Short mmCIF file of C-alpha atoms in Angstrom, two decimals:
data_model
loop_
_atom_site.label_atom_id
_atom_site.label_comp_id
_atom_site.label_asym_id
_atom_site.label_seq_id
_atom_site.Cartn_x
_atom_site.Cartn_y
_atom_site.Cartn_z
CA MET P 1 -23.11 8.12 -11.14
CA ALA P 2 -20.71 5.20 -11.28
CA ILE P 3 -17.22 5.11 -9.81
CA TYR P 4 -14.38 4.36 -12.21
CA GLU P 5 -10.64 3.95 -12.06
CA THR P 6 -8.21 4.38 -14.93
CA VAL P 7 -4.65 3.05 -14.77
CA VAL P 8 -2.22 4.37 -17.36
CA ILE P 9 1.35 3.43 -18.34
CA LEU P 10 3.32 6.26 -19.92
CA ASN P 11 6.69 6.34 -21.64
CA SER P 12 9.19 6.58 -18.76
CA LEU P 13 11.66 8.60 -20.85
CA LEU P 14 9.38 11.66 -20.75
CA PRO P 15 10.50 14.62 -18.62
CA PRO P 16 8.53 15.10 -15.37
CA LYS P 17 6.81 18.22 -16.75
CA GLU P 18 5.28 16.26 -19.64
CA LEU P 19 4.22 13.43 -17.32
CA ASP P 20 2.41 15.95 -15.11
CA ASP P 21 0.81 17.55 -18.20
CA ILE P 22 -0.65 14.19 -19.27
CA ILE P 23 -2.00 13.55 -15.77
CA GLU P 24 -3.55 17.04 -15.68
CA ARG P 25 -5.05 16.49 -19.14
CA THR P 26 -6.65 13.25 -17.89
CA GLN P 27 -8.20 15.14 -14.97
CA GLN P 28 -9.36 17.88 -17.34
CA VAL P 29 -11.11 15.38 -19.65
CA ILE P 30 -12.90 13.88 -16.64
CA THR P 31 -14.13 17.22 -15.29
CA GLU P 32 -15.12 18.53 -18.75
CA SER P 33 -17.22 15.40 -19.28
CA GLY P 34 -19.13 16.02 -16.06
CA GLY P 35 -17.14 13.79 -13.74
CA LYS P 36 -15.45 14.38 -10.42
CA VAL P 37 -11.87 13.28 -9.69
CA ARG P 38 -11.64 11.49 -6.33
CA THR P 39 -7.95 10.53 -6.14
CA VAL P 40 -4.82 10.69 -8.26
CA ASP P 41 -2.11 8.19 -7.40
CA LYS P 42 1.31 8.36 -9.06
CA TRP P 43 2.95 4.94 -8.82
CA GLY P 44 6.15 6.08 -10.49
CA LYS P 45 8.60 4.37 -12.81
CA ARG P 46 8.41 0.57 -12.79
CA ARG P 47 9.77 -2.27 -14.85
CA LEU P 48 7.25 -3.71 -17.29
CA ALA P 49 6.44 -7.43 -17.24
CA TYR P 50 7.16 -7.52 -20.97
CA GLU P 51 8.37 -4.98 -23.52
CA ILE P 52 5.80 -2.57 -24.92
CA GLN P 53 6.89 -0.65 -28.01
CA LYS P 54 10.49 -1.74 -27.26
CA LYS P 55 10.35 -0.12 -23.81
CA GLN P 56 11.25 -2.01 -20.63
CA TYR P 57 10.09 0.65 -18.14
CA GLY P 58 6.93 2.70 -17.81
CA PHE P 59 5.56 5.46 -15.59
CA TYR P 60 2.33 4.33 -13.92
CA PHE P 61 -0.48 6.47 -12.54
CA ALA P 62 -4.08 5.82 -11.50
CA VAL P 63 -7.06 8.16 -11.27
CA GLU P 64 -10.24 7.28 -9.40
CA PHE P 65 -13.27 9.30 -10.45
CA GLU P 66 -17.07 9.49 -10.40
CA GLY P 67 -18.99 10.08 -13.59
CA VAL P 68 -21.38 9.01 -16.27
CA GLU P 69 -20.87 6.33 -18.91
CA ASN P 70 -19.39 8.62 -21.59
CA ILE P 71 -16.23 9.49 -19.61
CA PRO P 72 -14.36 6.21 -20.28
CA LEU P 73 -14.97 6.73 -24.01
CA ALA P 74 -13.60 10.28 -23.83
CA LEU P 75 -10.52 9.00 -21.98
CA GLN P 76 -10.07 6.23 -24.54
CA SER P 77 -9.99 8.68 -27.43
CA GLU P 78 -7.57 10.93 -25.49
CA TYR P 79 -5.21 8.01 -24.74
CA ASN P 80 -5.33 6.69 -28.32
CA PHE P 81 -4.42 10.15 -29.63
CA ASN P 82 -1.33 10.44 -27.37
CA ASP P 83 1.73 8.44 -28.54
CA ASN P 84 3.32 8.56 -25.07
CA VAL P 85 0.57 6.37 -23.58
CA LEU P 86 1.84 2.78 -23.76
CA ARG P 87 -1.19 1.07 -22.18
CA TYR P 88 -4.33 2.02 -20.27
CA LEU P 89 -7.24 0.33 -18.57
CA THR P 90 -10.43 2.00 -17.36
CA TYR P 91 -12.92 -0.01 -15.36
CA ALA P 92 -16.01 0.56 -13.23
CA TYR P 93 -16.20 -0.58 -9.63
CA ASP P 94 -18.80 -3.22 -8.83
CA LYS P 95 -21.73 -1.75 -6.84
CA HIS P 96 -21.78 -4.64 -4.38
CA LYS P 97 -18.07 -4.31 -3.65
CA LEU P 98 -18.48 -0.55 -3.17
CA GLN P 99 -21.22 -1.13 -0.62
CA ALA P 100 -19.08 -3.70 1.18
CA MET P 101 -16.07 -1.35 1.21
CA SER P 102 -18.12 1.56 2.57
CA GLN P 103 -19.69 -0.70 5.21
CA LYS P 104 -16.25 -1.96 6.26
CA LYS P 105 -14.93 1.60 6.39
CA LYS P 106 -17.82 2.67 8.64
CA THR P 107 -17.25 -0.23 11.03
CA MET P 108 -13.52 0.50 11.16
CA GLU P 109 -14.26 4.12 12.09
CA THR P 110 -16.75 3.21 14.84
CA VAL P 111 -14.76 0.42 16.48
CA ASP P 112 -12.58 1.78 19.25
CA THR P 113 -9.27 0.05 19.46
CA PRO P 114 -8.20 -0.58 23.05
CA ALA P 115 -5.02 1.03 24.25
CA PRO P 116 -2.13 -1.42 24.41
CA ALA P 117 -1.47 -2.84 27.86
CA PRO P 118 1.70 -1.61 29.50
CA ALA P 119 4.63 -3.99 29.31
CA PRO P 120 5.20 -6.00 32.48
CA VAL P 121 8.10 -4.82 34.60
CA ALA P 122 10.57 -7.50 35.62
CA GLU P 123 11.16 -7.77 39.35
CA PRO P 124 14.78 -7.65 40.46
CA THR P 125 16.14 -11.00 41.62
CA GLU P 126 18.85 -11.68 44.15
CA VAL P 127 22.14 -12.62 42.65
CA VAL P 128 24.07 -15.23 44.58
CA GLU P 129 27.78 -15.18 44.01
CA GLU P 130 29.91 -18.12 44.99
CA THR P 131 33.50 -18.68 44.41
CA VAL P 132 34.67 -21.86 42.81
CA ALA P 133 36.36 -22.92 46.03
CA GLU P 134 33.12 -22.56 48.05
CA ALA P 135 31.20 -24.61 45.48
CA LEU P 136 33.82 -27.38 45.59
CA ALA P 137 33.85 -27.33 49.39
CA LYS P 138 30.09 -27.92 49.47
CA THR P 139 30.39 -30.94 47.22
CA ASP P 140 33.30 -32.41 49.22
CA GLU P 141 31.47 -32.30 52.57
CA PRO P 142 29.86 -35.63 53.48
CA LYS P 143 26.10 -35.64 53.82
CA GLU P 144 24.54 -36.38 57.20
CA ASN P 145 22.76 -39.45 55.89
CA GLU P 146 25.94 -41.01 54.61
CA GLU P 147 27.95 -43.19 56.95
CA ALA P 148 31.65 -42.64 56.95
#
């Protein structure tokens, strides 16, 4: 089975209940076609880069799923049937990138991160207080090497 991801832009003027219904319908199409939903990620309302059907905003969501080759076609027909879907894109992950991602994930899990070193504690220093008069008196005194 291949791993796919579909990213969908919906009409942002829809009530939240209808948005959730479309997301649930997407999951239902995937499971009915023999696939398995891995993650559902709601990106929320975002400004579009350019107007689509005279709309400046869209509600984005992404679904990652495992399945056979017929699932993207089933999703395509579902999205084309629904007028509230502004745009969609379904793509398959590259097998080599998947292997690299899983390898990286395994190494990240096995590598122990060292505990951070405690912050160094500053040692207290002696504070020398002089009055202005004492400082001037020291500068006025002649040095022993100087001849008067």
